[in-house]
Amino acid sequence: YDRSRFYDGWPSMSQHSADMKLLYMFNIGYYVWNILTSILADRYIHALRTQQLHHVVSLLLLLCSYMYGFLRIGTVVLLLHDPLDIALQSTKLFKLLHFDSMCNFCFALLCVIGLSTRIIIFPYHCILSGLVDFWNLHPAPSTHVTMVVYVLNTLMCVLYALHLHWFKLLIASIARIVKGSNETGFSSEYVKNKKS
């Protein structure tokens, strides 16, 4: 896939379908909901600050890319992030239901999807595209557009840093499993000492 096609016809938004706009609106609502519920309800999640940072950065990325017509690359970012969320929630569900074989299968799927979509494909297709391809196609944008592109690239790099942090935790969970511990880390993420 030619990633420079993300910017064909930019900045005109008339090329974007109603489906893309609906996908954006749904995801913006989803991230607003997640931010509010994490502030109001999820006080006992171990990694609350990183989760909140992820949701705020994702929301800012969605809003900026929507307002400035970068819907193609924004849609690819969304599509690269969704598969891991499905595997993560499935792993948590099977862990709570004590279906160990399904939990292990979904955890392995989570590792493969996380490595492929968020660690390898995301930086190559999205971050590199914003850092190189945009400037090749639009060598002299206005100062305002230049600032917007820098902000979008910075947000994607922050998102990637969070992915690397979580992938490091995933590798640590794999190491615990290999050493013989049954704990994958998903239940401990949600059970924090309520005295703190």
JSON list of C-alpha atoms in Angstrom, two decimals:
[
{"chain": "A", "resi": 1, "resn": "TYR", "atom": "CA", "xyz": [0.00, 0.00, 0.00]},
{"chain": "A", "resi": 2, "resn": "ASP", "atom": "CA", "xyz": [1.31, 3.45, -0.92]},
{"chain": "A", "resi": 3, "resn": "ARG", "atom": "CA", "xyz": [1.04, 5.36, 2.33]},
{"chain": "A", "resi": 4, "resn": "SER", "atom": "CA", "xyz": [1.47, 8.72, 0.55]},
{"chain": "A", "resi": 5, "resn": "ARG", "atom": "CA", "xyz": [-2.13, 8.24, -0.66]},
{"chain": "A", "resi": 6, "resn": "PHE", "atom": "CA", "xyz": [-3.23, 9.30, 2.83]},
{"chain": "A", "resi": 7, "resn": "TYR", "atom": "CA", "xyz": [-2.77, 12.87, 1.62]},
{"chain": "A", "resi": 8, "resn": "ASP", "atom": "CA", "xyz": [-4.27, 12.69, -1.91]},
{"chain": "A", "resi": 9, "resn": "GLY", "atom": "CA", "xyz": [-6.65, 15.57, -2.35]},
{"chain": "A", "resi": 10, "resn": "TRP", "atom": "CA", "xyz": [-5.89, 17.04, 1.05]},
{"chain": "A", "resi": 11, "resn": "PRO", "atom": "CA", "xyz": [-7.19, 19.41, 2.54]},
{"chain": "A", "resi": 12, "resn": "SER", "atom": "CA", "xyz": [-10.59, 18.95, 0.86]},
{"chain": "A", "resi": 13, "resn": "MET", "atom": "CA", "xyz": [-12.96, 16.99, 3.10]},
{"chain": "A", "resi": 14, "resn": "SER", "atom": "CA", "xyz": [-15.53, 16.50, 0.33]},
{"chain": "A", "resi": 15, "resn": "GLN", "atom": "CA", "xyz": [-13.80, 13.23, -0.62]},
{"chain": "A", "resi": 16, "resn": "HIS", "atom": "CA", "xyz": [-14.54, 11.64, 2.74]},
{"chain": "A", "resi": 17, "resn": "SER", "atom": "CA", "xyz": [-17.56, 9.43, 2.97]},
{"chain": "A", "resi": 18, "resn": "ALA", "atom": "CA", "xyz": [-20.29, 9.60, 5.58]},
{"chain": "A", "resi": 19, "resn": "ASP", "atom": "CA", "xyz": [-19.05, 6.21, 6.85]},
{"chain": "A", "resi": 20, "resn": "MET", "atom": "CA", "xyz": [-15.64, 7.64, 7.74]},
{"chain": "A", "resi": 21, "resn": "LYS", "atom": "CA", "xyz": [-17.24, 10.59, 9.50]},
{"chain": "A", "resi": 22, "resn": "LEU", "atom": "CA", "xyz": [-19.57, 8.25, 11.39]},
{"chain": "A", "resi": 23, "resn": "LEU", "atom": "CA", "xyz": [-16.60, 6.11, 12.43]},
{"chain": "A", "resi": 24, "resn": "TYR", "atom": "CA", "xyz": [-14.90, 9.23, 13.73]},
{"chain": "A", "resi": 25, "resn": "MET", "atom": "CA", "xyz": [-17.96, 10.40, 15.66]},
{"chain": "A", "resi": 26, "resn": "PHE", "atom": "CA", "xyz": [-18.39, 6.96, 17.22]},
{"chain": "A", "resi": 27, "resn": "ASN", "atom": "CA", "xyz": [-14.74, 6.81, 18.30]},
{"chain": "A", "resi": 28, "resn": "ILE", "atom": "CA", "xyz": [-14.73, 10.38, 19.62]},
{"chain": "A", "resi": 29, "resn": "GLY", "atom": "CA", "xyz": [-17.75, 9.50, 21.74]},
{"chain": "A", "resi": 30, "resn": "TYR", "atom": "CA", "xyz": [-16.07, 6.28, 22.86]},
{"chain": "A", "resi": 31, "resn": "TYR", "atom": "CA", "xyz": [-12.93, 8.10, 24.02]},
{"chain": "A", "resi": 32, "resn": "VAL", "atom": "CA", "xyz": [-14.91, 10.84, 25.78]},
{"chain": "A", "resi": 33, "resn": "TRP", "atom": "CA", "xyz": [-16.88, 8.11, 27.56]},
{"chain": "A", "resi": 34, "resn": "ASN", "atom": "CA", "xyz": [-13.68, 6.27, 28.53]},
{"chain": "A", "resi": 35, "resn": "ILE", "atom": "CA", "xyz": [-12.09, 9.43, 29.89]},
{"chain": "A", "resi": 36, "resn": "LEU", "atom": "CA", "xyz": [-15.15, 10.23, 32.00]},
{"chain": "A", "resi": 37, "resn": "THR", "atom": "CA", "xyz": [-15.56, 6.70, 33.33]},
{"chain": "A", "resi": 38, "resn": "SER", "atom": "CA", "xyz": [-11.85, 6.38, 34.13]},
{"chain": "A", "resi": 39, "resn": "ILE", "atom": "CA", "xyz": [-11.99, 9.62, 36.10]},
{"chain": "A", "resi": 40, "resn": "LEU", "atom": "CA", "xyz": [-15.24, 8.82, 37.90]},
{"chain": "A", "resi": 41, "resn": "ALA", "atom": "CA", "xyz": [-15.28, 5.04, 38.30]},
{"chain": "A", "resi": 42, "resn": "ASP", "atom": "CA", "xyz": [-11.95, 3.35, 37.63]},
{"chain": "A", "resi": 43, "resn": "ARG", "atom": "CA", "xyz": [-9.99, 4.57, 40.65]},
{"chain": "A", "resi": 44, "resn": "TYR", "atom": "CA", "xyz": [-8.55, 1.15, 41.39]},
{"chain": "A", "resi": 45, "resn": "ILE", "atom": "CA", "xyz": [-6.93, 0.40, 38.05]},
{"chain": "A", "resi": 46, "resn": "HIS", "atom": "CA", "xyz": [-3.19, -0.01, 38.51]},
{"chain": "A", "resi": 47, "resn": "ALA", "atom": "CA", "xyz": [-2.19, 1.77, 35.29]},
{"chain": "A", "resi": 48, "resn": "LEU", "atom": "CA", "xyz": [-4.83, 4.52, 35.50]},
{"chain": "A", "resi": 49, "resn": "ARG", "atom": "CA", "xyz": [-2.56, 7.42, 34.55]},
{"chain": "A", "resi": 50, "resn": "THR", "atom": "CA", "xyz": [-1.17, 5.75, 31.42]},
{"chain": "A", "resi": 51, "resn": "GLN", "atom": "CA", "xyz": [-4.66, 4.65, 30.42]},
{"chain": "A", "resi": 52, "resn": "GLN", "atom": "CA", "xyz": [-5.99, 8.19, 30.86]},
{"chain": "A", "resi": 53, "resn": "LEU", "atom": "CA", "xyz": [-3.04, 9.60, 28.92]},
{"chain": "A", "resi": 54, "resn": "HIS", "atom": "CA", "xyz": [-3.76, 7.14, 26.10]},
{"chain": "A", "resi": 55, "resn": "HIS", "atom": "CA", "xyz": [-7.42, 8.16, 25.97]},
{"chain": "A", "resi": 56, "resn": "VAL", "atom": "CA", "xyz": [-6.64, 11.89, 26.03]},
{"chain": "A", "resi": 57, "resn": "VAL", "atom": "CA", "xyz": [-3.96, 11.57, 23.32]},
{"chain": "A", "resi": 58, "resn": "SER", "atom": "CA", "xyz": [-6.27, 9.42, 21.19]},
{"chain": "A", "resi": 59, "resn": "LEU", "atom": "CA", "xyz": [-9.11, 11.92, 21.57]},
{"chain": "A", "resi": 60, "resn": "LEU", "atom": "CA", "xyz": [-6.85, 14.85, 20.64]},
{"chain": "A", "resi": 61, "resn": "LEU", "atom": "CA", "xyz": [-5.53, 12.91, 17.65]},
{"chain": "A", "resi": 62, "resn": "LEU", "atom": "CA", "xyz": [-9.06, 12.15, 16.49]},
{"chain": "A", "resi": 63, "resn": "LEU", "atom": "CA", "xyz": [-10.26, 15.73, 16.92]},
{"chain": "A", "resi": 64, "resn": "CYS", "atom": "CA", "xyz": [-7.24, 17.32, 15.21]},
{"chain": "A", "resi": 65, "resn": "SER", "atom": "CA", "xyz": [-7.23, 14.89, 12.30]},
{"chain": "A", "resi": 66, "resn": "TYR", "atom": "CA", "xyz": [-10.98, 15.37, 11.82]},
{"chain": "A", "resi": 67, "resn": "MET", "atom": "CA", "xyz": [-10.89, 19.17, 11.99]},
{"chain": "A", "resi": 68, "resn": "TYR", "atom": "CA", "xyz": [-7.98, 19.47, 9.56]},
{"chain": "A", "resi": 69, "resn": "GLY", "atom": "CA", "xyz": [-9.04, 16.84, 7.04]},
{"chain": "A", "resi": 70, "resn": "PHE", "atom": "CA", "xyz": [-6.56, 14.05, 7.82]},
{"chain": "A", "resi": 71, "resn": "LEU", "atom": "CA", "xyz": [-9.32, 11.45, 7.93]},
{"chain": "A", "resi": 72, "resn": "ARG", "atom": "CA", "xyz": [-7.56, 8.81, 5.86]},
{"chain": "A", "resi": 73, "resn": "ILE", "atom": "CA", "xyz": [-4.55, 8.46, 8.13]},
{"chain": "A", "resi": 74, "resn": "GLY", "atom": "CA", "xyz": [-6.82, 8.84, 11.16]},
{"chain": "A", "resi": 75, "resn": "THR", "atom": "CA", "xyz": [-8.99, 5.97, 9.96]},
{"chain": "A", "resi": 76, "resn": "VAL", "atom": "CA", "xyz": [-5.92, 3.78, 9.48]},
{"chain": "A", "resi": 77, "resn": "VAL", "atom": "CA", "xyz": [-4.78, 4.61, 13.03]},
{"chain": "A", "resi": 78, "resn": "LEU", "atom": "CA", "xyz": [-8.23, 3.60, 14.31]},
{"chain": "A", "resi": 79, "resn": "LEU", "atom": "CA", "xyz": [-8.25, 0.37, 12.32]},
{"chain": "A", "resi": 80, "resn": "LEU", "atom": "CA", "xyz": [-4.78, -0.56, 13.59]},
{"chain": "A", "resi": 81, "resn": "HIS", "atom": "CA", "xyz": [-5.84, -0.02, 17.20]},
{"chain": "A", "resi": 82, "resn": "ASP", "atom": "CA", "xyz": [-9.18, -1.83, 17.22]},
{"chain": "A", "resi": 83, "resn": "PRO", "atom": "CA", "xyz": [-8.00, -5.46, 16.83]},
{"chain": "A", "resi": 84, "resn": "LEU", "atom": "CA", "xyz": [-5.85, -5.34, 19.96]},
{"chain": "A", "resi": 85, "resn": "ASP", "atom": "CA", "xyz": [-8.74, -3.98, 22.01]},
{"chain": "A", "resi": 86, "resn": "ILE", "atom": "CA", "xyz": [-10.88, -6.94, 20.97]},
{"chain": "A", "resi": 87, "resn": "ALA", "atom": "CA", "xyz": [-8.17, -9.44, 21.92]},
{"chain": "A", "resi": 88, "resn": "LEU", "atom": "CA", "xyz": [-7.52, -7.64, 25.23]},
{"chain": "A", "resi": 89, "resn": "GLN", "atom": "CA", "xyz": [-11.18, -7.59, 26.26]},
{"chain": "A", "resi": 90, "resn": "SER", "atom": "CA", "xyz": [-11.60, -11.23, 25.24]},
{"chain": "A", "resi": 91, "resn": "THR", "atom": "CA", "xyz": [-8.59, -12.23, 27.32]},
{"chain": "A", "resi": 92, "resn": "LYS", "atom": "CA", "xyz": [-9.99, -10.37, 30.33]},
{"chain": "A", "resi": 93, "resn": "LEU", "atom": "CA", "xyz": [-13.41, -12.00, 29.86]},
{"chain": "A", "resi": 94, "resn": "PHE", "atom": "CA", "xyz": [-12.01, -15.54, 29.67]},
{"chain": "A", "resi": 95, "resn": "LYS", "atom": "CA", "xyz": [-9.75, -14.82, 32.66]},
{"chain": "A", "resi": 96, "resn": "LEU", "atom": "CA", "xyz": [-12.78, -13.77, 34.73]},
{"chain": "A", "resi": 97, "resn": "LEU", "atom": "CA", "xyz": [-14.74, -16.82, 33.56]},
{"chain": "A", "resi": 98, "resn": "HIS", "atom": "CA", "xyz": [-11.77, -19.10, 34.40]},
{"chain": "A", "resi": 99, "resn": "PHE", "atom": "CA", "xyz": [-11.64, -20.53, 30.87]},
{"chain": "A", "resi": 100, "resn": "ASP", "atom": "CA", "xyz": [-7.89, -21.00, 30.97]},
{"chain": "A", "resi": 101, "resn": "SER", "atom": "CA", "xyz": [-7.40, -22.47, 27.50]},
{"chain": "A", "resi": 102, "resn": "MET", "atom": "CA", "xyz": [-9.39, -19.67, 25.83]},
{"chain": "A", "resi": 103, "resn": "CYS", "atom": "CA", "xyz": [-7.63, -17.09, 28.01]},
{"chain": "A", "resi": 104, "resn": "ASN", "atom": "CA", "xyz": [-4.24, -18.45, 26.94]},
{"chain": "A", "resi": 105, "resn": "PHE", "atom": "CA", "xyz": [-5.29, -18.49, 23.28]},
{"chain": "A", "resi": 106, "resn": "CYS", "atom": "CA", "xyz": [-6.55, -14.89, 23.43]},
{"chain": "A", "resi": 107, "resn": "PHE", "atom": "CA", "xyz": [-3.42, -13.83, 25.32]},
{"chain": "A", "resi": 108, "resn": "ALA", "atom": "CA", "xyz": [-1.23, -15.33, 22.57]},
{"chain": "A", "resi": 109, "resn": "LEU", "atom": "CA", "xyz": [-3.42, -13.60, 19.98]},
{"chain": "A", "resi": 110, "resn": "LEU", "atom": "CA", "xyz": [-3.04, -10.37, 21.96]},
{"chain": "A", "resi": 111, "resn": "CYS", "atom": "CA", "xyz": [0.76, -10.67, 21.80]},
{"chain": "A", "resi": 112, "resn": "VAL", "atom": "CA", "xyz": [0.79, -11.30, 18.05]},
{"chain": "A", "resi": 113, "resn": "ILE", "atom": "CA", "xyz": [-1.71, -8.53, 17.27]},
{"chain": "A", "resi": 114, "resn": "GLY", "atom": "CA", "xyz": [0.08, -6.08, 19.57]},
{"chain": "A", "resi": 115, "resn": "LEU", "atom": "CA", "xyz": [3.44, -6.72, 17.98]},
{"chain": "A", "resi": 116, "resn": "SER", "atom": "CA", "xyz": [2.17, -6.59, 14.41]},
{"chain": "A", "resi": 117, "resn": "THR", "atom": "CA", "xyz": [-0.33, -3.71, 14.49]},
{"chain": "A", "resi": 118, "resn": "ARG", "atom": "CA", "xyz": [0.93, -1.36, 17.18]},
{"chain": "A", "resi": 119, "resn": "ILE", "atom": "CA", "xyz": [4.69, -1.98, 17.25]},
{"chain": "A", "resi": 120, "resn": "ILE", "atom": "CA", "xyz": [5.50, -2.68, 13.58]},
{"chain": "A", "resi": 121, "resn": "ILE", "atom": "CA", "xyz": [2.74, -1.46, 11.25]},
{"chain": "A", "resi": 122, "resn": "PHE", "atom": "CA", "xyz": [1.66, 1.69, 13.14]},
{"chain": "A", "resi": 123, "resn": "PRO", "atom": "CA", "xyz": [5.04, 3.46, 13.10]},
{"chain": "A", "resi": 124, "resn": "TYR", "atom": "CA", "xyz": [5.79, 2.43, 9.52]},
{"chain": "A", "resi": 125, "resn": "HIS", "atom": "CA", "xyz": [2.47, 3.34, 7.94]},
{"chain": "A", "resi": 126, "resn": "CYS", "atom": "CA", "xyz": [1.30, 6.19, 10.15]},
{"chain": "A", "resi": 127, "resn": "ILE", "atom": "CA", "xyz": [4.17, 7.91, 11.94]},
{"chain": "A", "resi": 128, "resn": "LEU", "atom": "CA", "xyz": [6.63, 7.64, 9.06]},
{"chain": "A", "resi": 129, "resn": "SER", "atom": "CA", "xyz": [3.93, 8.82, 6.69]},
{"chain": "A", "resi": 130, "resn": "GLY", "atom": "CA", "xyz": [3.38, 11.95, 8.76]},
{"chain": "A", "resi": 131, "resn": "LEU", "atom": "CA", "xyz": [7.09, 12.60, 9.12]},
{"chain": "A", "resi": 132, "resn": "VAL", "atom": "CA", "xyz": [8.09, 11.98, 5.48]},
{"chain": "A", "resi": 133, "resn": "ASP", "atom": "CA", "xyz": [5.27, 11.53, 2.97]},
{"chain": "A", "resi": 134, "resn": "PHE", "atom": "CA", "xyz": [3.23, 14.59, 3.91]},
{"chain": "A", "resi": 135, "resn": "TRP", "atom": "CA", "xyz": [6.23, 16.89, 3.40]},
{"chain": "A", "resi": 136, "resn": "ASN", "atom": "CA", "xyz": [7.07, 15.27, 0.05]},
{"chain": "A", "resi": 137, "resn": "LEU", "atom": "CA", "xyz": [3.56, 15.97, -1.27]},
{"chain": "A", "resi": 138, "resn": "HIS", "atom": "CA", "xyz": [3.09, 19.36, 0.41]},
{"chain": "A", "resi": 139, "resn": "PRO", "atom": "CA", "xyz": [6.58, 20.89, 0.67]},
{"chain": "A", "resi": 140, "resn": "ALA", "atom": "CA", "xyz": [5.50, 24.42, 1.63]},
{"chain": "A", "resi": 141, "resn": "PRO", "atom": "CA", "xyz": [2.26, 24.42, 3.63]},
{"chain": "A", "resi": 142, "resn": "SER", "atom": "CA", "xyz": [1.22, 27.45, 5.65]},
{"chain": "A", "resi": 143, "resn": "THR", "atom": "CA", "xyz": [2.65, 28.00, 9.13]},
{"chain": "A", "resi": 144, "resn": "HIS", "atom": "CA", "xyz": [-0.69, 26.99, 10.66]},
{"chain": "A", "resi": 145, "resn": "VAL", "atom": "CA", "xyz": [-0.79, 23.69, 8.78]},
{"chain": "A", "resi": 146, "resn": "THR", "atom": "CA", "xyz": [2.85, 23.04, 9.65]},
{"chain": "A", "resi": 147, "resn": "MET", "atom": "CA", "xyz": [2.03, 23.41, 13.35]},
{"chain": "A", "resi": 148, "resn": "VAL", "atom": "CA", "xyz": [-0.99, 21.09, 13.02]},
{"chain": "A", "resi": 149, "resn": "VAL", "atom": "CA", "xyz": [1.12, 18.41, 11.30]},
{"chain": "A", "resi": 150, "resn": "TYR", "atom": "CA", "xyz": [3.79, 18.72, 14.02]},
{"chain": "A", "resi": 151, "resn": "VAL", "atom": "CA", "xyz": [1.12, 18.34, 16.71]},
{"chain": "A", "resi": 152, "resn": "LEU", "atom": "CA", "xyz": [-0.38, 15.28, 14.98]},
{"chain": "A", "resi": 153, "resn": "ASN", "atom": "CA", "xyz": [3.06, 13.68, 14.59]},
{"chain": "A", "resi": 154, "resn": "THR", "atom": "CA", "xyz": [3.88, 14.38, 18.24]},
{"chain": "A", "resi": 155, "resn": "LEU", "atom": "CA", "xyz": [0.59, 12.83, 19.36]},
{"chain": "A", "resi": 156, "resn": "MET", "atom": "CA", "xyz": [1.27, 9.73, 17.26]},
{"chain": "A", "resi": 157, "resn": "CYS", "atom": "CA", "xyz": [4.77, 9.46, 18.76]},
{"chain": "A", "resi": 158, "resn": "VAL", "atom": "CA", "xyz": [3.34, 9.74, 22.30]},
{"chain": "A", "resi": 159, "resn": "LEU", "atom": "CA", "xyz": [0.85, 7.02, 21.40]},
{"chain": "A", "resi": 160, "resn": "TYR", "atom": "CA", "xyz": [3.70, 4.86, 20.10]},
{"chain": "A", "resi": 161, "resn": "ALA", "atom": "CA", "xyz": [5.68, 5.42, 23.33]},
{"chain": "A", "resi": 162, "resn": "LEU", "atom": "CA", "xyz": [2.65, 4.17, 25.27]},
{"chain": "A", "resi": 163, "resn": "HIS", "atom": "CA", "xyz": [2.46, 1.14, 22.97]},
{"chain": "A", "resi": 164, "resn": "LEU", "atom": "CA", "xyz": [6.10, 0.36, 23.67]},
{"chain": "A", "resi": 165, "resn": "HIS", "atom": "CA", "xyz": [5.51, 0.70, 27.41]},
{"chain": "A", "resi": 166, "resn": "TRP", "atom": "CA", "xyz": [2.54, -1.67, 27.29]},
{"chain": "A", "resi": 167, "resn": "PHE", "atom": "CA", "xyz": [4.38, -4.10, 25.04]},
{"chain": "A", "resi": 168, "resn": "LYS", "atom": "CA", "xyz": [7.19, -4.16, 27.60]},
{"chain": "A", "resi": 169, "resn": "LEU", "atom": "CA", "xyz": [4.60, -5.08, 30.24]},
{"chain": "A", "resi": 170, "resn": "LEU", "atom": "CA", "xyz": [3.25, -7.75, 27.91]},
{"chain": "A", "resi": 171, "resn": "ILE", "atom": "CA", "xyz": [6.74, -9.22, 27.52]},
{"chain": "A", "resi": 172, "resn": "ALA", "atom": "CA", "xyz": [7.09, -9.17, 31.33]},
{"chain": "A", "resi": 173, "resn": "SER", "atom": "CA", "xyz": [3.81, -11.12, 31.59]},
{"chain": "A", "resi": 174, "resn": "ILE", "atom": "CA", "xyz": [5.13, -13.66, 29.09]},
{"chain": "A", "resi": 175, "resn": "ALA", "atom": "CA", "xyz": [8.31, -14.00, 31.13]},
{"chain": "A", "resi": 176, "resn": "ARG", "atom": "CA", "xyz": [6.26, -14.66, 34.30]},
{"chain": "A", "resi": 177, "resn": "ILE", "atom": "CA", "xyz": [4.28, -17.33, 32.44]},
{"chain": "A", "resi": 178, "resn": "VAL", "atom": "CA", "xyz": [7.45, -18.98, 31.13]},
{"chain": "A", "resi": 179, "resn": "LYS", "atom": "CA", "xyz": [8.93, -19.00, 34.64]},
{"chain": "A", "resi": 180, "resn": "GLY", "atom": "CA", "xyz": [5.94, -20.98, 35.82]},
{"chain": "A", "resi": 181, "resn": "SER", "atom": "CA", "xyz": [3.59, -18.40, 37.28]},
{"chain": "A", "resi": 182, "resn": "ASN", "atom": "CA", "xyz": [-0.02, -18.72, 36.16]},
{"chain": "A", "resi": 183, "resn": "GLU", "atom": "CA", "xyz": [-0.67, -15.00, 36.58]},
{"chain": "A", "resi": 184, "resn": "THR", "atom": "CA", "xyz": [-0.93, -13.12, 33.27]},
{"chain": "A", "resi": 185, "resn": "GLY", "atom": "CA", "xyz": [-1.30, -9.77, 34.97]},
{"chain": "A", "resi": 186, "resn": "PHE", "atom": "CA", "xyz": [-4.84, -9.01, 33.89]},
{"chain": "A", "resi": 187, "resn": "SER", "atom": "CA", "xyz": [-6.52, -9.59, 37.23]},
{"chain": "A", "resi": 188, "resn": "SER", "atom": "CA", "xyz": [-3.83, -7.68, 39.13]},
{"chain": "A", "resi": 189, "resn": "GLU", "atom": "CA", "xyz": [-4.37, -4.71, 36.81]},
{"chain": "A", "resi": 190, "resn": "TYR", "atom": "CA", "xyz": [-7.94, -4.37, 38.07]},
{"chain": "A", "resi": 191, "resn": "VAL", "atom": "CA", "xyz": [-7.51, -5.29, 41.70]},
{"chain": "A", "resi": 192, "resn": "LYS", "atom": "CA", "xyz": [-5.58, -2.64, 43.52]},
{"chain": "A", "resi": 193, "resn": "ASN", "atom": "CA", "xyz": [-5.44, -2.38, 47.26]},
{"chain": "A", "resi": 194, "resn": "LYS", "atom": "CA", "xyz": [-8.45, -0.24, 48.14]},
{"chain": "A", "resi": 195, "resn": "LYS", "atom": "CA", "xyz": [-6.68, 1.20, 51.18]},
{"chain": "A", "resi": 196, "resn": "SER", "atom": "CA", "xyz": [-4.36, 3.27, 48.95]}
]
